[in-house]
């Protein structure tokens, strides 16, 4: 298993360092995929604030943004792993299952 560490905006995967566009808030490792949620400095990055990296440090994907009923894009505020599946929640309370290969939504449901 590759070591994963983070501090502020810097993510270290083994010997590889990657700087993200905001402070890292959560990291989950599922198999060999390292998934990171961060708080972006630039508001334009807010709806795409989850990225996945391979164990070699390469970016595998940036998450699909959420689109609200008024066409607004919402940042993700929670990142979790359940039974080998990746789940994220946006700030309006919608929860999404995420395809580990593509970073796209597979399931959508309202959290209460």
mmCIF file of N, CA, C and O in Angstrom:
data_model
loop_
_atom_site.group_PDB
_atom_site.id
_atom_site.type_symbol
_atom_site.label_atom_id
_atom_site.label_comp_id
_atom_site.label_asym_id
_atom_site.label_seq_id
_atom_site.Cartn_x
_atom_site.Cartn_y
_atom_site.Cartn_z
ATOM 1 N N UNK A 1 0.835 -1.180 0.000
ATOM 2 C CA UNK A 1 0.000 0.000 0.000
ATOM 3 C C UNK A 1 0.880 1.244 0.000
ATOM 4 O O UNK A 1 1.836 1.342 0.758
ATOM 5 N N UNK A 2 0.589 2.166 -0.855
ATOM 6 C CA UNK A 2 1.332 3.412 -0.979
ATOM 7 C C UNK A 2 0.979 4.340 0.182
ATOM 8 O O UNK A 2 -0.188 4.457 0.549
ATOM 9 N N UNK A 3 1.981 5.005 0.749
ATOM 10 C CA UNK A 3 1.706 5.944 1.840
ATOM 11 C C UNK A 3 1.076 7.217 1.277
ATOM 12 O O UNK A 3 1.439 7.683 0.195
ATOM 13 N N UNK A 4 0.104 7.757 2.023
ATOM 14 C CA UNK A 4 -0.597 8.977 1.630
ATOM 15 C C UNK A 4 -0.596 9.919 2.819
ATOM 16 O O UNK A 4 -1.028 9.546 3.919
ATOM 17 N N UNK A 5 -0.107 11.136 2.603
ATOM 18 C CA UNK A 5 -0.090 12.163 3.644
ATOM 19 C C UNK A 5 -0.522 13.479 3.022
ATOM 20 O O UNK A 5 -0.390 13.667 1.806
ATOM 21 N N UNK A 6 -1.037 14.382 3.848
ATOM 22 C CA UNK A 6 -1.397 15.710 3.339
ATOM 23 C C UNK A 6 -1.234 16.757 4.424
ATOM 24 O O UNK A 6 -1.308 16.462 5.612
ATOM 25 N N UNK A 7 -0.987 17.977 3.959
ATOM 26 C CA UNK A 7 -0.827 19.113 4.855
ATOM 27 C C UNK A 7 -1.191 20.363 4.064
ATOM 28 O O UNK A 7 -0.538 20.662 3.053
ATOM 29 N N UNK A 8 -2.250 21.051 4.478
ATOM 30 C CA UNK A 8 -2.684 22.235 3.748
ATOM 31 C C UNK A 8 -3.127 21.862 2.348
ATOM 32 O O UNK A 8 -4.020 21.051 2.166
ATOM 33 N N UNK A 9 -2.463 22.431 1.351
ATOM 34 C CA UNK A 9 -2.794 22.163 -0.055
ATOM 35 C C UNK A 9 -1.954 21.040 -0.663
ATOM 36 O O UNK A 9 -2.167 20.656 -1.800
ATOM 37 N N UNK A 10 -0.974 20.536 0.092
ATOM 38 C CA UNK A 10 -0.021 19.571 -0.447
ATOM 39 C C UNK A 10 -0.428 18.132 -0.129
ATOM 40 O O UNK A 10 -0.673 17.779 1.018
ATOM 41 N N UNK A 11 -0.496 17.311 -1.174
ATOM 42 C CA UNK A 11 -0.798 15.883 -1.069
ATOM 43 C C UNK A 11 0.469 15.122 -1.441
ATOM 44 O O UNK A 11 1.086 15.404 -2.458
ATOM 45 N N UNK A 12 0.848 14.150 -0.597
ATOM 46 C CA UNK A 12 1.998 13.308 -0.878
ATOM 47 C C UNK A 12 1.523 11.864 -1.032
ATOM 48 O O UNK A 12 0.925 11.305 -0.128
ATOM 49 N N UNK A 13 1.789 11.297 -2.199
ATOM 50 C CA UNK A 13 1.461 9.906 -2.492
ATOM 51 C C UNK A 13 2.786 9.217 -2.758
ATOM 52 O O UNK A 13 3.400 9.430 -3.801
ATOM 53 N N UNK A 14 3.242 8.432 -1.797
ATOM 54 C CA UNK A 14 4.585 7.861 -1.902
ATOM 55 C C UNK A 14 5.590 8.999 -1.936
ATOM 56 O O UNK A 14 5.604 9.853 -1.056
ATOM 57 N N UNK A 15 6.409 9.058 -2.991
ATOM 58 C CA UNK A 15 7.407 10.121 -3.140
ATOM 59 C C UNK A 15 6.929 11.281 -4.006
ATOM 60 O O UNK A 15 7.682 12.211 -4.260
ATOM 61 N N UNK A 16 5.681 11.218 -4.478
ATOM 62 C CA UNK A 16 5.153 12.227 -5.397
ATOM 63 C C UNK A 16 4.336 13.252 -4.620
ATOM 64 O O UNK A 16 3.509 12.897 -3.783
ATOM 65 N N UNK A 17 4.591 14.545 -4.891
ATOM 66 C CA UNK A 17 3.818 15.613 -4.265
ATOM 67 C C UNK A 17 2.947 16.297 -5.301
ATOM 68 O O UNK A 17 3.382 16.546 -6.425
ATOM 69 N N UNK A 18 1.710 16.588 -4.910
ATOM 70 C CA UNK A 18 0.756 17.301 -5.760
ATOM 71 C C UNK A 18 0.164 18.443 -4.949
ATOM 72 O O UNK A 18 -0.297 18.228 -3.825
ATOM 73 N N UNK A 19 0.159 19.644 -5.530
ATOM 74 C CA UNK A 19 -0.464 20.782 -4.865
ATOM 75 C C UNK A 19 -1.871 20.964 -5.423
ATOM 76 O O UNK A 19 -2.060 21.046 -6.634
ATOM 77 N N UNK A 20 -2.850 21.015 -4.534
ATOM 78 C CA UNK A 20 -4.237 21.195 -4.947
ATOM 79 C C UNK A 20 -4.610 22.672 -4.887
ATOM 80 O O UNK A 20 -3.944 23.455 -4.206
ATOM 81 N N UNK A 21 -5.701 23.057 -5.559
ATOM 82 C CA UNK A 21 -6.095 24.472 -5.599
ATOM 83 C C UNK A 21 -6.876 24.922 -4.365
ATOM 84 O O UNK A 21 -7.745 25.780 -4.443
ATOM 85 N N UNK A 22 -6.567 24.338 -3.213
ATOM 86 C CA UNK A 22 -7.198 24.702 -1.949
ATOM 87 C C UNK A 22 -6.801 23.711 -0.877
ATOM 88 O O UNK A 22 -6.210 22.661 -1.169
ATOM 89 N N UNK A 23 -7.105 24.057 0.379
ATOM 90 C CA UNK A 23 -6.751 23.185 1.497
ATOM 91 C C UNK A 23 -7.503 21.859 1.431
ATOM 92 O O UNK A 23 -8.713 21.833 1.187
ATOM 93 N N UNK A 24 -6.786 20.798 1.695
ATOM 94 C CA UNK A 24 -7.356 19.456 1.686
ATOM 95 C C UNK A 24 -8.166 19.256 2.965
ATOM 96 O O UNK A 24 -7.677 19.512 4.065
ATOM 97 N N UNK A 25 -9.397 18.795 2.809
ATOM 98 C CA UNK A 25 -10.301 18.579 3.938
ATOM 99 C C UNK A 25 -10.482 17.098 4.272
ATOM 100 O O UNK A 25 -10.727 16.759 5.429
ATOM 101 N N UNK A 26 -10.423 16.227 3.266
ATOM 102 C CA UNK A 26 -10.641 14.796 3.508
ATOM 103 C C UNK A 26 -9.948 13.979 2.430
ATOM 104 O O UNK A 26 -9.861 14.407 1.277
ATOM 105 N N UNK A 27 -9.456 12.812 2.830
ATOM 106 C CA UNK A 27 -8.813 11.872 1.900
ATOM 107 C C UNK A 27 -9.343 10.479 2.201
ATOM 108 O O UNK A 27 -9.418 10.075 3.364
ATOM 109 N N UNK A 28 -9.718 9.761 1.162
ATOM 110 C CA UNK A 28 -10.148 8.375 1.285
ATOM 111 C C UNK A 28 -9.375 7.548 0.259
ATOM 112 O O UNK A 28 -9.202 7.982 -0.881
ATOM 113 N N UNK A 29 -8.936 6.365 0.663
ATOM 114 C CA UNK A 29 -8.258 5.451 -0.245
ATOM 115 C C UNK A 29 -9.155 4.243 -0.452
ATOM 116 O O UNK A 29 -9.575 3.599 0.518
ATOM 117 N N UNK A 30 -9.469 3.977 -1.716
ATOM 118 C CA UNK A 30 -10.290 2.820 -2.077
ATOM 119 C C UNK A 30 -9.484 2.037 -3.106
ATOM 120 O O UNK A 30 -9.223 2.545 -4.198
ATOM 121 N N UNK A 31 -9.092 0.831 -2.727
ATOM 122 C CA UNK A 31 -8.175 0.035 -3.541
ATOM 123 C C UNK A 31 -6.913 0.869 -3.768
ATOM 124 O O UNK A 31 -6.281 1.272 -2.819
ATOM 125 N N UNK A 32 -6.546 1.157 -5.000
ATOM 126 C CA UNK A 32 -5.353 1.954 -5.283
ATOM 127 C C UNK A 32 -5.699 3.385 -5.686
ATOM 128 O O UNK A 32 -4.857 4.110 -6.210
ATOM 129 N N UNK A 33 -6.934 3.806 -5.438
ATOM 130 C CA UNK A 33 -7.390 5.145 -5.798
ATOM 131 C C UNK A 33 -7.411 6.025 -4.553
ATOM 132 O O UNK A 33 -7.981 5.642 -3.527
ATOM 133 N N UNK A 34 -6.775 7.187 -4.636
ATOM 134 C CA UNK A 34 -6.744 8.142 -3.539
ATOM 135 C C UNK A 34 -7.664 9.292 -3.923
ATOM 136 O O UNK A 34 -7.437 9.981 -4.920
ATOM 137 N N UNK A 35 -8.742 9.480 -3.143
ATOM 138 C CA UNK A 35 -9.751 10.486 -3.452
ATOM 139 C C UNK A 35 -9.639 11.607 -2.431
ATOM 140 O O UNK A 35 -9.585 11.363 -1.220
ATOM 141 N N UNK A 36 -9.618 12.853 -2.929
ATOM 142 C CA UNK A 36 -9.365 14.019 -2.090
ATOM 143 C C UNK A 36 -10.478 15.047 -2.270
ATOM 144 O O UNK A 36 -10.853 15.373 -3.389
ATOM 145 N N UNK A 37 -10.998 15.563 -1.135
ATOM 146 C CA UNK A 37 -11.925 16.695 -1.166
ATOM 147 C C UNK A 37 -11.184 17.894 -0.602
ATOM 148 O O UNK A 37 -10.520 17.791 0.424
ATOM 149 N N UNK A 38 -11.287 19.023 -1.278
ATOM 150 C CA UNK A 38 -10.577 20.223 -0.852
ATOM 151 C C UNK A 38 -11.502 21.429 -0.894
ATOM 152 O O UNK A 38 -12.546 21.413 -1.531
ATOM 153 N N UNK A 39 -11.112 22.487 -0.182
ATOM 154 C CA UNK A 39 -11.842 23.748 -0.192
ATOM 155 C C UNK A 39 -11.109 24.683 -1.144
ATOM 156 O O UNK A 39 -10.020 25.167 -0.821
ATOM 157 N N UNK A 40 -11.666 24.933 -2.315
ATOM 158 C CA UNK A 40 -10.965 25.725 -3.325
ATOM 159 C C UNK A 40 -10.809 27.191 -2.936
ATOM 160 O O UNK A 40 -11.676 27.762 -2.276
ATOM 161 N N UNK A 41 -9.726 27.768 -3.383
ATOM 162 C CA UNK A 41 -9.505 29.205 -3.209
ATOM 163 C C UNK A 41 -10.346 29.963 -4.232
ATOM 164 O O UNK A 41 -10.976 30.961 -3.917
ATOM 165 N N UNK A 42 -10.372 29.478 -5.450
ATOM 166 C CA UNK A 42 -11.117 30.100 -6.548
ATOM 167 C C UNK A 42 -12.550 29.559 -6.561
ATOM 168 O O UNK A 42 -12.748 28.353 -6.701
ATOM 169 N N UNK A 43 -13.570 30.423 -6.425
ATOM 170 C CA UNK A 43 -14.959 29.947 -6.445
ATOM 171 C C UNK A 43 -15.319 29.144 -7.693
ATOM 172 O O UNK A 43 -16.214 28.301 -7.638
ATOM 173 N N UNK A 44 -14.634 29.358 -8.788
ATOM 174 C CA UNK A 44 -14.916 28.601 -10.017
ATOM 175 C C UNK A 44 -14.620 27.110 -9.843
ATOM 176 O O UNK A 44 -15.185 26.275 -10.542
ATOM 177 N N UNK A 45 -13.745 26.766 -8.893
ATOM 178 C CA UNK A 45 -13.394 25.365 -8.640
ATOM 179 C C UNK A 45 -14.340 24.677 -7.657
ATOM 180 O O UNK A 45 -14.243 23.468 -7.458
ATOM 181 N N UNK A 46 -15.250 25.435 -7.008
ATOM 182 C CA UNK A 46 -16.099 24.862 -5.961
ATOM 183 C C UNK A 46 -16.893 23.629 -6.398
ATOM 184 O O UNK A 46 -16.947 22.647 -5.672
ATOM 185 N N UNK A 47 -17.548 23.632 -7.560
ATOM 186 C CA UNK A 47 -18.351 22.454 -7.923
ATOM 187 C C UNK A 47 -17.520 21.244 -8.364
ATOM 188 O O UNK A 47 -18.073 20.188 -8.637
ATOM 189 N N UNK A 48 -16.218 21.400 -8.415
ATOM 190 C CA UNK A 48 -15.325 20.308 -8.830
ATOM 191 C C UNK A 48 -14.235 20.096 -7.777
ATOM 192 O O UNK A 48 -13.066 19.950 -8.092
ATOM 193 N N UNK A 49 -14.652 20.090 -6.512
ATOM 194 C CA UNK A 49 -13.692 20.078 -5.410
ATOM 195 C C UNK A 49 -13.360 18.680 -4.885
ATOM 196 O O UNK A 49 -12.945 18.520 -3.745
ATOM 197 N N UNK A 50 -13.509 17.683 -5.747
ATOM 198 C CA UNK A 50 -13.083 16.314 -5.415
ATOM 199 C C UNK A 50 -12.268 15.800 -6.600
ATOM 200 O O UNK A 50 -12.706 15.890 -7.745
ATOM 201 N N UNK A 51 -11.070 15.287 -6.294
ATOM 202 C CA UNK A 51 -10.203 14.720 -7.327
ATOM 203 C C UNK A 51 -9.703 13.365 -6.875
ATOM 204 O O UNK A 51 -9.533 13.116 -5.693
ATOM 205 N N UNK A 52 -9.430 12.524 -7.859
ATOM 206 C CA UNK A 52 -8.886 11.196 -7.569
ATOM 207 C C UNK A 52 -7.514 11.064 -8.215
ATOM 208 O O UNK A 52 -7.288 11.559 -9.325
ATOM 209 N N UNK A 53 -6.638 10.377 -7.505
ATOM 210 C CA UNK A 53 -5.272 10.151 -7.953
ATOM 211 C C UNK A 53 -4.973 8.665 -7.917
ATOM 212 O O UNK A 53 -5.472 7.945 -7.047
ATOM 213 N N UNK A 54 -4.128 8.222 -8.834
ATOM 214 C CA UNK A 54 -3.637 6.857 -8.798
ATOM 215 C C UNK A 54 -2.530 6.735 -7.772
ATOM 216 O O UNK A 54 -2.013 7.737 -7.266
ATOM 217 N N UNK A 55 -2.132 5.513 -7.459
ATOM 218 C CA UNK A 55 -1.071 5.295 -6.480
ATOM 219 C C UNK A 55 0.288 5.812 -6.958
ATOM 220 O O UNK A 55 1.215 5.951 -6.172
ATOM 221 N N UNK A 56 0.375 6.157 -8.269
ATOM 222 C CA UNK A 56 1.598 6.751 -8.810
ATOM 223 C C UNK A 56 1.548 8.279 -8.803
ATOM 224 O O UNK A 56 2.462 8.934 -9.279
ATOM 225 N N UNK A 57 0.438 8.850 -8.272
ATOM 226 C CA UNK A 57 0.314 10.305 -8.168
ATOM 227 C C UNK A 57 -0.349 10.978 -9.351
ATOM 228 O O UNK A 57 -0.558 12.189 -9.332
ATOM 229 N N UNK A 58 -0.709 10.234 -10.385
ATOM 230 C CA UNK A 58 -1.356 10.852 -11.543
ATOM 231 C C UNK A 58 -2.821 11.143 -11.235
ATOM 232 O O UNK A 58 -3.490 10.384 -10.528
ATOM 233 N N UNK A 59 -3.311 12.252 -11.786
ATOM 234 C CA UNK A 59 -4.728 12.594 -11.632
ATOM 235 C C UNK A 59 -5.534 11.640 -12.499
ATOM 236 O O UNK A 59 -5.290 11.527 -13.695
ATOM 237 N N UNK A 60 -6.489 10.955 -11.896
ATOM 238 C CA UNK A 60 -7.350 10.028 -12.632
ATOM 239 C C UNK A 60 -8.623 10.717 -13.100
ATOM 240 O O UNK A 60 -9.106 10.461 -14.184
ATOM 241 N N UNK A 61 -9.190 11.569 -12.237
ATOM 242 C CA UNK A 61 -10.373 12.322 -12.625
ATOM 243 C C UNK A 61 -10.645 13.461 -11.645
ATOM 244 O O UNK A 61 -10.132 13.476 -10.531
ATOM 245 N N UNK A 62 -11.452 14.413 -12.124
ATOM 246 C CA UNK A 62 -12.047 15.460 -11.300
ATOM 247 C C UNK A 62 -13.544 15.199 -11.339
ATOM 248 O O UNK A 62 -14.108 14.916 -12.394
ATOM 249 N N UNK A 63 -14.182 15.290 -10.197
ATOM 250 C CA UNK A 63 -15.575 14.880 -10.075
ATOM 251 C C UNK A 63 -16.522 15.667 -10.977
ATOM 252 O O UNK A 63 -16.278 16.841 -11.273
ATOM 253 N N UNK A 64 -17.565 14.996 -11.399
ATOM 254 C CA UNK A 64 -18.650 15.621 -12.152
ATOM 255 C C UNK A 64 -19.346 16.635 -11.232
ATOM 256 O O UNK A 64 -19.668 16.320 -10.090
ATOM 257 N N UNK A 65 -19.585 17.858 -11.696
ATOM 258 C CA UNK A 65 -20.264 18.841 -10.830
ATOM 259 C C UNK A 65 -21.749 18.522 -10.673
ATOM 260 O O UNK A 65 -22.342 17.854 -11.519
ATOM 261 N N UNK A 66 -22.315 19.003 -9.574
ATOM 262 C CA UNK A 66 -23.760 18.894 -9.384
ATOM 263 C C UNK A 66 -24.410 20.097 -10.055
ATOM 264 O O UNK A 66 -23.821 21.178 -10.114
ATOM 265 N N UNK A 67 -25.602 19.906 -10.537
ATOM 266 C CA UNK A 67 -26.353 21.008 -11.136
ATOM 267 C C UNK A 67 -27.686 21.096 -10.396
ATOM 268 O O UNK A 67 -28.475 20.149 -10.423
ATOM 269 N N UNK A 68 -27.925 22.237 -9.724
ATOM 270 C CA UNK A 68 -29.166 22.426 -8.989
ATOM 271 C C UNK A 68 -30.320 22.762 -9.916
ATOM 272 O O UNK A 68 -30.139 22.953 -11.124
ATOM 273 N N UNK A 69 -31.535 22.857 -9.369
ATOM 274 C CA UNK A 69 -32.719 23.121 -10.189
ATOM 275 C C UNK A 69 -32.668 24.462 -10.928
ATOM 276 O O UNK A 69 -33.299 24.625 -11.960
ATOM 277 N N UNK A 70 -31.918 25.396 -10.397
ATOM 278 C CA UNK A 70 -31.794 26.706 -11.042
ATOM 279 C C UNK A 70 -30.541 26.802 -11.905
ATOM 280 O O UNK A 70 -30.159 27.881 -12.327
ATOM 281 N N UNK A 71 -29.894 25.658 -12.137
ATOM 282 C CA UNK A 71 -28.688 25.637 -12.947
ATOM 283 C C UNK A 71 -27.431 25.973 -12.164
ATOM 284 O O UNK A 71 -26.359 26.092 -12.730
ATOM 285 N N UNK A 72 -27.556 26.123 -10.842
ATOM 286 C CA UNK A 72 -26.397 26.449 -10.010
ATOM 287 C C UNK A 72 -25.599 25.189 -9.704
ATOM 288 O O UNK A 72 -26.150 24.103 -9.595
ATOM 289 N N UNK A 73 -24.302 25.357 -9.603
ATOM 290 C CA UNK A 73 -23.409 24.245 -9.280
ATOM 291 C C UNK A 73 -23.047 24.339 -7.803
ATOM 292 O O UNK A 73 -22.780 25.426 -7.299
ATOM 293 N N UNK A 74 -23.047 23.209 -7.122
ATOM 294 C CA UNK A 74 -22.848 23.187 -5.677
ATOM 295 C C UNK A 74 -21.579 22.440 -5.295
ATOM 296 O O UNK A 74 -21.298 21.391 -5.866
ATOM 297 N N UNK A 75 -20.831 22.941 -4.286
ATOM 298 C CA UNK A 75 -19.643 22.216 -3.839
ATOM 299 C C UNK A 75 -20.020 20.980 -3.032
ATOM 300 O O UNK A 75 -21.113 20.891 -2.462
ATOM 301 N N UNK A 76 -19.115 20.036 -2.992
ATOM 302 C CA UNK A 76 -19.280 18.842 -2.172
ATOM 303 C C UNK A 76 -18.726 19.139 -0.787
ATOM 304 O O UNK A 76 -17.681 19.777 -0.649
ATOM 305 N N UNK A 77 -19.443 18.680 0.256
ATOM 306 C CA UNK A 77 -19.030 18.979 1.621
ATOM 307 C C UNK A 77 -18.668 17.741 2.435
ATOM 308 O O UNK A 77 -18.052 17.868 3.485
ATOM 309 N N UNK A 78 -19.060 16.563 1.969
ATOM 310 C CA UNK A 78 -18.724 15.318 2.655
ATOM 311 C C UNK A 78 -18.186 14.306 1.646
ATOM 312 O O UNK A 78 -18.639 14.270 0.504
ATOM 313 N N UNK A 79 -17.250 13.502 2.117
ATOM 314 C CA UNK A 79 -16.634 12.458 1.301
ATOM 315 C C UNK A 79 -16.559 11.218 2.180
ATOM 316 O O UNK A 79 -16.025 11.279 3.290
ATOM 317 N N UNK A 80 -17.123 10.107 1.717
ATOM 318 C CA UNK A 80 -17.090 8.898 2.531
ATOM 319 C C UNK A 80 -16.930 7.654 1.665
ATOM 320 O O UNK A 80 -17.218 7.674 0.470
ATOM 321 N N UNK A 81 -16.485 6.593 2.321
ATOM 322 C CA UNK A 81 -16.327 5.293 1.668
ATOM 323 C C UNK A 81 -17.162 4.311 2.464
ATOM 324 O O UNK A 81 -17.087 4.259 3.690
ATOM 325 N N UNK A 82 -18.028 3.580 1.758
ATOM 326 C CA UNK A 82 -18.868 2.571 2.400
ATOM 327 C C UNK A 82 -18.805 1.283 1.596
ATOM 328 O O UNK A 82 -19.194 1.275 0.425
ATOM 329 N N UNK A 83 -18.277 0.248 2.211
ATOM 330 C CA UNK A 83 -18.195 -1.069 1.566
ATOM 331 C C UNK A 83 -17.542 -1.006 0.190
ATOM 332 O O UNK A 83 -18.025 -1.598 -0.775
ATOM 333 N N UNK A 84 -16.460 -0.235 0.092
ATOM 334 C CA UNK A 84 -15.726 -0.133 -1.168
ATOM 335 C C UNK A 84 -16.333 0.816 -2.182
ATOM 336 O O UNK A 84 -15.843 0.910 -3.300
ATOM 337 N N UNK A 85 -17.399 1.520 -1.808
ATOM 338 C CA UNK A 85 -18.023 2.491 -2.707
ATOM 339 C C UNK A 85 -17.740 3.906 -2.223
ATOM 340 O O UNK A 85 -17.663 4.159 -1.014
ATOM 341 N N UNK A 86 -17.633 4.834 -3.162
ATOM 342 C CA UNK A 86 -17.379 6.230 -2.840
ATOM 343 C C UNK A 86 -18.691 7.000 -2.860
ATOM 344 O O UNK A 86 -19.480 6.879 -3.804
ATOM 345 N N UNK A 87 -18.924 7.800 -1.814
ATOM 346 C CA UNK A 87 -20.112 8.634 -1.694
ATOM 347 C C UNK A 87 -19.695 10.061 -1.362
ATOM 348 O O UNK A 87 -18.761 10.270 -0.584
ATOM 349 N N UNK A 88 -20.374 11.025 -1.970
ATOM 350 C CA UNK A 88 -20.154 12.435 -1.664
ATOM 351 C C UNK A 88 -21.517 13.089 -1.421
ATOM 352 O O UNK A 88 -22.541 12.616 -1.909
ATOM 353 N N UNK A 89 -21.501 14.172 -0.658
ATOM 354 C CA UNK A 89 -22.715 14.932 -0.391
ATOM 355 C C UNK A 89 -22.446 16.386 -0.719
ATOM 356 O O UNK A 89 -21.394 16.921 -0.346
ATOM 357 N N UNK A 90 -23.388 17.021 -1.425
ATOM 358 C CA UNK A 90 -23.211 18.450 -1.716
ATOM 359 C C UNK A 90 -23.815 19.288 -0.593
ATOM 360 O O UNK A 90 -24.468 18.759 0.319
ATOM 361 N N UNK A 91 -23.592 20.582 -0.629
ATOM 362 C CA UNK A 91 -24.011 21.426 0.488
ATOM 363 C C UNK A 91 -25.520 21.610 0.570
ATOM 364 O O UNK A 91 -26.037 22.075 1.582
ATOM 365 N N UNK A 92 -26.267 21.178 -0.432
ATOM 366 C CA UNK A 92 -27.734 21.241 -0.371
ATOM 367 C C UNK A 92 -28.338 19.937 0.153
ATOM 368 O O UNK A 92 -29.543 19.805 0.237
ATOM 369 N N UNK A 93 -27.499 18.958 0.484
ATOM 370 C CA UNK A 93 -27.983 17.725 1.083
ATOM 371 C C UNK A 93 -28.211 16.572 0.132
ATOM 372 O O UNK A 93 -28.723 15.532 0.541
ATOM 373 N N UNK A 94 -27.838 16.706 -1.109
ATOM 374 C CA UNK A 94 -27.948 15.587 -2.056
ATOM 375 C C UNK A 94 -26.713 14.701 -1.911
ATOM 376 O O UNK A 94 -25.591 15.194 -1.824
ATOM 377 N N UNK A 95 -26.944 13.397 -1.900
ATOM 378 C CA UNK A 95 -25.861 12.431 -1.782
ATOM 379 C C UNK A 95 -25.715 11.688 -3.109
ATOM 380 O O UNK A 95 -26.713 11.348 -3.743
ATOM 381 N N UNK A 96 -24.471 11.448 -3.502
ATOM 382 C CA UNK A 96 -24.190 10.824 -4.792
ATOM 383 C C UNK A 96 -23.233 9.654 -4.623
ATOM 384 O O UNK A 96 -22.203 9.780 -3.962
ATOM 385 N N UNK A 97 -23.560 8.530 -5.251
ATOM 386 C CA UNK A 97 -22.605 7.446 -5.420
ATOM 387 C C UNK A 97 -21.734 7.815 -6.611
ATOM 388 O O UNK A 97 -22.227 8.358 -7.602
ATOM 389 N N UNK A 98 -20.448 7.551 -6.517
ATOM 390 C CA UNK A 98 -19.503 7.985 -7.556
ATOM 391 C C UNK A 98 -18.843 6.784 -8.219
ATOM 392 O O UNK A 98 -18.364 5.868 -7.540
ATOM 393 N N UNK A 99 -18.809 6.806 -9.547
ATOM 394 C CA UNK A 99 -18.105 5.793 -10.329
ATOM 395 C C UNK A 99 -16.606 5.979 -10.094
ATOM 396 O O UNK A 99 -16.054 7.049 -10.380
ATOM 397 N N UNK A 100 -15.946 4.957 -9.583
ATOM 398 C CA UNK A 100 -14.526 5.057 -9.242
ATOM 399 C C UNK A 100 -13.619 5.188 -10.460
ATOM 400 O O UNK A 100 -12.492 5.673 -10.349
ATOM 401 N N UNK A 101 -14.079 4.776 -11.613
ATOM 402 C CA UNK A 101 -13.271 4.869 -12.829
ATOM 403 C C UNK A 101 -13.369 6.247 -13.496
ATOM 404 O O UNK A 101 -12.409 6.714 -14.097
ATOM 405 N N UNK A 102 -14.541 6.895 -13.393
ATOM 406 C CA UNK A 102 -14.792 8.117 -14.163
ATOM 407 C C UNK A 102 -15.044 9.370 -13.335
ATOM 408 O O UNK A 102 -14.962 10.474 -13.864
ATOM 409 N N UNK A 103 -15.441 9.219 -12.060
ATOM 410 C CA UNK A 103 -15.774 10.384 -11.246
ATOM 411 C C UNK A 103 -17.160 10.932 -11.535
ATOM 412 O O UNK A 103 -17.466 12.079 -11.218
ATOM 413 N N UNK A 104 -18.018 10.114 -12.129
ATOM 414 C CA UNK A 104 -19.380 10.539 -12.460
ATOM 415 C C UNK A 104 -20.372 9.970 -11.439
ATOM 416 O O UNK A 104 -20.082 8.998 -10.747
ATOM 417 N N UNK A 105 -21.547 10.581 -11.384
ATOM 418 C CA UNK A 105 -22.596 10.133 -10.465
ATOM 419 C C UNK A 105 -23.206 8.824 -10.961
ATOM 420 O O UNK A 105 -23.530 8.697 -12.134
ATOM 421 N N UNK A 106 -23.383 7.873 -10.053
ATOM 422 C CA UNK A 106 -24.070 6.618 -10.382
ATOM 423 C C UNK A 106 -25.416 6.532 -9.685
ATOM 424 O O UNK A 106 -26.323 5.887 -10.176
ATOM 425 N N UNK A 107 -25.522 7.168 -8.530
ATOM 426 C CA UNK A 107 -26.744 7.163 -7.723
ATOM 427 C C UNK A 107 -26.915 8.565 -7.153
ATOM 428 O O UNK A 107 -25.942 9.223 -6.797
ATOM 429 N N UNK A 108 -28.172 8.997 -7.042
ATOM 430 C CA UNK A 108 -28.451 10.306 -6.440
ATOM 431 C C UNK A 108 -29.618 10.146 -5.483
ATOM 432 O O UNK A 108 -30.634 9.551 -5.839
ATOM 433 N N UNK A 109 -29.466 10.658 -4.250
ATOM 434 C CA UNK A 109 -30.571 10.604 -3.291
ATOM 435 C C UNK A 109 -30.457 11.747 -2.306
ATOM 436 O O UNK A 109 -29.376 12.291 -2.079
ATOM 437 N N UNK A 110 -31.597 12.113 -1.726
ATOM 438 C CA UNK A 110 -31.655 13.201 -0.764
ATOM 439 C C UNK A 110 -31.339 12.664 0.622
ATOM 440 O O UNK A 110 -31.938 11.675 1.055
ATOM 441 N N UNK A 111 -30.389 13.299 1.294
ATOM 442 C CA UNK A 111 -30.063 12.941 2.685
ATOM 443 C C UNK A 111 -30.986 13.704 3.603
ATOM 444 O O UNK A 111 -31.298 14.849 3.370
ATOM 445 N N UNK A 112 -31.397 13.076 4.663
ATOM 446 C CA UNK A 112 -32.235 13.768 5.658
ATOM 447 C C UNK A 112 -31.603 13.653 7.001
ATOM 448 O O UNK A 112 -30.850 12.816 7.290
#
